[in-house]
Short mmCIF file of C-alpha atoms in Angstrom, two decimals:
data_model
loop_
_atom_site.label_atom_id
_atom_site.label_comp_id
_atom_site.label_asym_id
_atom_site.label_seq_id
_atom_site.Cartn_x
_atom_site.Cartn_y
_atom_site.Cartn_z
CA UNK U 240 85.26 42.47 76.36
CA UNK U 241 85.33 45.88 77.84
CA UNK U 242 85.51 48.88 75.66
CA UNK U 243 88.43 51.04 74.92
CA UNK U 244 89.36 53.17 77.52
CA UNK U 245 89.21 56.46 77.53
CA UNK U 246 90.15 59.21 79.84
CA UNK U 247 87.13 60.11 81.78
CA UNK U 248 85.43 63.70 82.13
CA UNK U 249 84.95 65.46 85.58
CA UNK U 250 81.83 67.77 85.83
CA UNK U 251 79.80 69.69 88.37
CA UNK U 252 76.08 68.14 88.06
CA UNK U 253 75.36 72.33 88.86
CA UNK U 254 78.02 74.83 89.03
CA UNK U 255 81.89 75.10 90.66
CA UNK U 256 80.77 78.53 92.40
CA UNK U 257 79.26 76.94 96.00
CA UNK U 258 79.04 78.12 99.66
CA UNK U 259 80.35 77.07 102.92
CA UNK U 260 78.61 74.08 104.02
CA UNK U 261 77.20 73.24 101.02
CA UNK U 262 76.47 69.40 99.20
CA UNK U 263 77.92 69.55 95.99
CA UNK U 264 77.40 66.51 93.52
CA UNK U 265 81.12 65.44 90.82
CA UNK U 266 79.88 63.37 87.73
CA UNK U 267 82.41 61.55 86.21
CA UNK U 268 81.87 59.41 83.05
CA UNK U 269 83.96 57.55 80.21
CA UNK U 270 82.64 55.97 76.88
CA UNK U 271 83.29 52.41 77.76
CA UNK U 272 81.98 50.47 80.25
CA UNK U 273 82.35 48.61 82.88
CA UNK U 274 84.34 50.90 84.35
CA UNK U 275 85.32 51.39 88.20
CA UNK U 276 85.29 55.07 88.93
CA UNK U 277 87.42 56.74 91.61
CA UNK U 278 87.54 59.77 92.98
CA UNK U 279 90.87 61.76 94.29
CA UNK U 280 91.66 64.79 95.91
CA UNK U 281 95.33 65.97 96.06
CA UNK U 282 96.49 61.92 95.17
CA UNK U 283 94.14 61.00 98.17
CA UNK U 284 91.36 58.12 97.35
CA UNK U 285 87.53 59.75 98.05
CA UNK U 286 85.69 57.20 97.10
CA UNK U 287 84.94 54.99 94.51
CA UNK U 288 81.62 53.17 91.54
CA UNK U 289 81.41 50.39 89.86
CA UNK U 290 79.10 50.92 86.51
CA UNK U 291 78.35 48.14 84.32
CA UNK U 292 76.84 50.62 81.62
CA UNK U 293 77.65 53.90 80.02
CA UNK U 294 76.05 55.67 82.73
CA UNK U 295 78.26 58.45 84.89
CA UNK U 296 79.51 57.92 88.43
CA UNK U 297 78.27 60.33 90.79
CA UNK U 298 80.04 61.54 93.99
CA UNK U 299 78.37 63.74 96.74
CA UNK U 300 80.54 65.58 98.80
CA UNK U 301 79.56 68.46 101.65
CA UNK U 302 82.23 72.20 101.37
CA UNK U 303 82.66 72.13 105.13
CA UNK U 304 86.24 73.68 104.74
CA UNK U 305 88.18 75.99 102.01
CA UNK U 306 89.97 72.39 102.03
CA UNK U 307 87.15 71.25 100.59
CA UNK U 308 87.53 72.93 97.47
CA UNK U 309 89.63 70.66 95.30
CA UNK U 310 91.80 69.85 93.20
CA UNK U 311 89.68 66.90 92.48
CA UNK U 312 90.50 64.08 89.96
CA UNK U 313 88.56 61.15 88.36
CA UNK U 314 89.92 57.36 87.62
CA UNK U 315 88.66 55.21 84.70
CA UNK U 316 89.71 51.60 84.96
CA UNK U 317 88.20 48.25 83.42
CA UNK U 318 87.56 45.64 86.59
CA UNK U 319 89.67 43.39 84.76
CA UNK U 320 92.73 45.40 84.23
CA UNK U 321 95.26 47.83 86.53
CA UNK U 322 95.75 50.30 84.30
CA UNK U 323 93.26 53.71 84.33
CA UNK U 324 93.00 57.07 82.97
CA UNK U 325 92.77 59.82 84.49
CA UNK U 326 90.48 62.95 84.33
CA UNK U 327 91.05 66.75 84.26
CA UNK U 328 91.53 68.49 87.67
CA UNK U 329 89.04 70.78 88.86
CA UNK U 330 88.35 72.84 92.72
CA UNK U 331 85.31 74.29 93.24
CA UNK U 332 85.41 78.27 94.09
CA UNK U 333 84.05 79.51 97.32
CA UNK U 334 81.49 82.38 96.95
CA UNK U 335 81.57 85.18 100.00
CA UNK U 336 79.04 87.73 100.52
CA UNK U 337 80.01 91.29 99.95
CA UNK U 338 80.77 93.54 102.99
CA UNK U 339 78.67 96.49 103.51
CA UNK U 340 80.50 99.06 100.58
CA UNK U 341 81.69 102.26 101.40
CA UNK U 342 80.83 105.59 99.67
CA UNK U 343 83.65 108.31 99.44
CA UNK U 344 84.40 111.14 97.32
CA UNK U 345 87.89 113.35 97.47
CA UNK U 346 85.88 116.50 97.92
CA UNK U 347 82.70 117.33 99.99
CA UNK U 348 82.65 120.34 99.44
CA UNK U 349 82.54 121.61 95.95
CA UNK U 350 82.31 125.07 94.03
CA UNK U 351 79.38 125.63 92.47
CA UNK U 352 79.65 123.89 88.52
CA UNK U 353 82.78 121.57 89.93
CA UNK U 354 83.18 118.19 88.51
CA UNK U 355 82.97 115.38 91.26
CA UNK U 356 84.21 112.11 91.66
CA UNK U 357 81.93 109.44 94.01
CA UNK U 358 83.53 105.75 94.77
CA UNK U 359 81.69 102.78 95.94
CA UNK U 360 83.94 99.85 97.71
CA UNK U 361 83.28 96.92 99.31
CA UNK U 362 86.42 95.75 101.08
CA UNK U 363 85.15 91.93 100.93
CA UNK U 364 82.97 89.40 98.59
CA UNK U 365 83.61 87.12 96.15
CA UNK U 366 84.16 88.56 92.11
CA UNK U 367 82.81 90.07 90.26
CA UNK U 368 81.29 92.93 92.60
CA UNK U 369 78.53 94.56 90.90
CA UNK U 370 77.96 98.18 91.80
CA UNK U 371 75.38 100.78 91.71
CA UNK U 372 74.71 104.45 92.82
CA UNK U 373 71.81 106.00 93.54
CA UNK U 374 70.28 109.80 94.30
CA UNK U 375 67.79 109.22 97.21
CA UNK U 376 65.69 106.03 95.87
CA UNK U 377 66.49 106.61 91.86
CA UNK U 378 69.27 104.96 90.21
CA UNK U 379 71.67 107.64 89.06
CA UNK U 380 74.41 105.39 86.79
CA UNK U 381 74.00 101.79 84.91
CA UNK U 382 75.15 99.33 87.57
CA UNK U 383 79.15 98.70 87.33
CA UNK U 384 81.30 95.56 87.51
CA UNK U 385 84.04 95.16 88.97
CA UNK U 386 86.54 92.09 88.16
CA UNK U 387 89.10 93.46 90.41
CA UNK U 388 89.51 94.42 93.87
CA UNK U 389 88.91 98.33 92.93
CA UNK U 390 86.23 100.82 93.16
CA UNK U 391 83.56 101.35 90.89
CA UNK U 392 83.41 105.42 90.11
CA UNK U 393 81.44 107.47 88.48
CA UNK U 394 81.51 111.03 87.73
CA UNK U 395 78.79 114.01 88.79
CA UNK U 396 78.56 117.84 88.62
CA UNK U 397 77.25 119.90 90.97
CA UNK U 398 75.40 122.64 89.71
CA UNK U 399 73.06 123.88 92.50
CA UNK U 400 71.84 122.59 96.07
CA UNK U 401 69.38 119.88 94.36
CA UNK U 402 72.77 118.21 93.09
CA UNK U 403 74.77 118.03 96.94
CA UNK U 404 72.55 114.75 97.76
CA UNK U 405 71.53 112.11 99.12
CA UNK U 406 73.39 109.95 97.36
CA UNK U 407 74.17 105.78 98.15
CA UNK U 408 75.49 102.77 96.56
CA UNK U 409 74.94 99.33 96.79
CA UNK U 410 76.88 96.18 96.43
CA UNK U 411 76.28 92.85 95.22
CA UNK U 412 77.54 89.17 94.20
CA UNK U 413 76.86 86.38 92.88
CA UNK U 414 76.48 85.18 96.41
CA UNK U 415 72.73 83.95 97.28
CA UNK U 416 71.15 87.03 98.30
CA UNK U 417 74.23 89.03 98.95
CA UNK U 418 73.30 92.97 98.80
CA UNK U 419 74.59 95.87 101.06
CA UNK U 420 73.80 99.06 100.81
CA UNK U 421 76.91 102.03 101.55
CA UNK U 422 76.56 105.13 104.21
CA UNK U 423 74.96 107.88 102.53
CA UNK U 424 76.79 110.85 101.34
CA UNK U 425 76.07 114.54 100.73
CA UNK U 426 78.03 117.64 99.07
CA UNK U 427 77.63 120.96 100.53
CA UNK U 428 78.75 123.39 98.16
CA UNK U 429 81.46 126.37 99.36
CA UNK U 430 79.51 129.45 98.71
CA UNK U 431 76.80 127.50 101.11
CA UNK U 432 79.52 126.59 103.68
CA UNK U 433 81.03 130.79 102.90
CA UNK U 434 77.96 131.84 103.64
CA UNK U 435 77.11 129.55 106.72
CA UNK U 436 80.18 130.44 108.34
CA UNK U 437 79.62 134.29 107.61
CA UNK U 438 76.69 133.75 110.05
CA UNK U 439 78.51 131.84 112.75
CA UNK U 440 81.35 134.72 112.74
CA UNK U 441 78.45 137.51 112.82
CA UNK U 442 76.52 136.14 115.86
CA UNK U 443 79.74 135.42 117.06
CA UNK U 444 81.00 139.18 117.06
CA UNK U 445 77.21 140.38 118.21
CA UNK U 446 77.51 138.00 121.82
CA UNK U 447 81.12 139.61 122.08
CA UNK U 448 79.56 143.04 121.32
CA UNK U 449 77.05 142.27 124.03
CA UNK U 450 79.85 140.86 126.60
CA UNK U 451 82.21 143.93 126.39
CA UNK U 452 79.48 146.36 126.45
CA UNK U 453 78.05 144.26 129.70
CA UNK U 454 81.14 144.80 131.14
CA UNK U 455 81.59 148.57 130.57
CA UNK U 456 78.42 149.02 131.64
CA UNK U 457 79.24 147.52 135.18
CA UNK U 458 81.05 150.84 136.44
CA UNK U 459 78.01 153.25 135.55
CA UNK U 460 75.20 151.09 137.34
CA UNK U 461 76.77 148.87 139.94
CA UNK U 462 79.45 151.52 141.56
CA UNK U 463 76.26 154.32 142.09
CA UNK U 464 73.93 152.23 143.94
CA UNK U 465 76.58 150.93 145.64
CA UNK U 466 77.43 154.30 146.95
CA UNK U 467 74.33 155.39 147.13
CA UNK U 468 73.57 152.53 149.64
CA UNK U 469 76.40 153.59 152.10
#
């Protein structure tokens, strides 16, 4: 006589995190046996195992679709009787890669000894994001993780020319090789820009100098020889 029935368990034989077009294997298993195992997905029948022993049922199935996902149910029934329990629901959970992050800050151009702000954001990829920034190739922060759609920041001060850049960040997932790297980003501190625009406006003035005293020149050199010609 078959054993008392018990409602079954539903498992991933790896893990409920998978990517498009991916096999994916659903054990389900009960403590009595024999047992005919079937599989659902929203109420409709997948397939379904016989098992004559204690050991699980196992269905393969391919994530072609996001409709792929789930809900998914098991159904424990003896082969002599109509009645079955049922398993827990589970849906697998689609992993995307993360989209190439992008590296911002409110202010590029700082005072000398100003606190900054830099944000990393990648607009797209599964959660958690993991984050981290970097000063040309050396990590400048522990890496940051982000369970929400939201930046990771962190904070910098900018001291002297060494501290305007280059500075990066990089994004990652738990997707299968997912990394991006950001745009790179530099500070220019004010007294730099003052002092760069000082120049501009100087050279500036000097080729106007030069243009007006061209032009007043024109009356003393061209006029004469013209005369002198007639």
């Amino acid at each position: 006589f078959p054993g008392l029935l018990s409602n079954p368990k539903l498992v991933p034989v790896h893990s409920l995190n998978v990517v498009m077009n991916q096999n994916v294997t659903l054990s389900c298993s009960s403590a009595s046996a024999p047992v005919r195992y079937t599989l659902f997905q929203h109420n409709q029948q997948v397939s379904s195992l016989n098992r004559s022993d204690s050991s699980p049922a196992l269905f393969t199935l391919t994530i072609s679709s996001a409709s792929d996902l789930g809900p998914y149910k098991c159904k424990a029934e003896h082969n002599s009787s109509s009645a079955g329990k049922y398993s827990k629901s589970l849906s697998f959970t689609l992993l995307e890669p993360v989209s190439k992050p992008v590296l911002s800050s409110p202010t590029s151009h700082p005072a000398k000894g100003q606190n900054v702000t830099l944000s990393c954001f990648s607009q797209n990829g599964s959660l958690p994001i993991t984050y981290t920034f970097f000063k040309g190739q050396q990590s400048i922060s522990p890496p940051k993780v982000t369970h929400q759609r939201e930046a990771a920041v962190i904070f910098l001060s900018v001291n002297s020319s060494t501290d305007s850049g280059t500075y990066k960040c990089k994004a990652s997932n738990s997707f299968p090789n997912s990394m991006k790297y950001s745009n790179s980003f530099n500070f220019t501190l004010a007294e730099e820009r003052s002092h760069s625009q000082a120049l501009i406006i100087s050279l500036g003035l000097i080729l106007l100098l030069l243009v007006i005293g061209f032009a007043l020149a024109i009356p003393f050199f061209i006029i004469p020889s013209y005369k002198a010609s007639e």
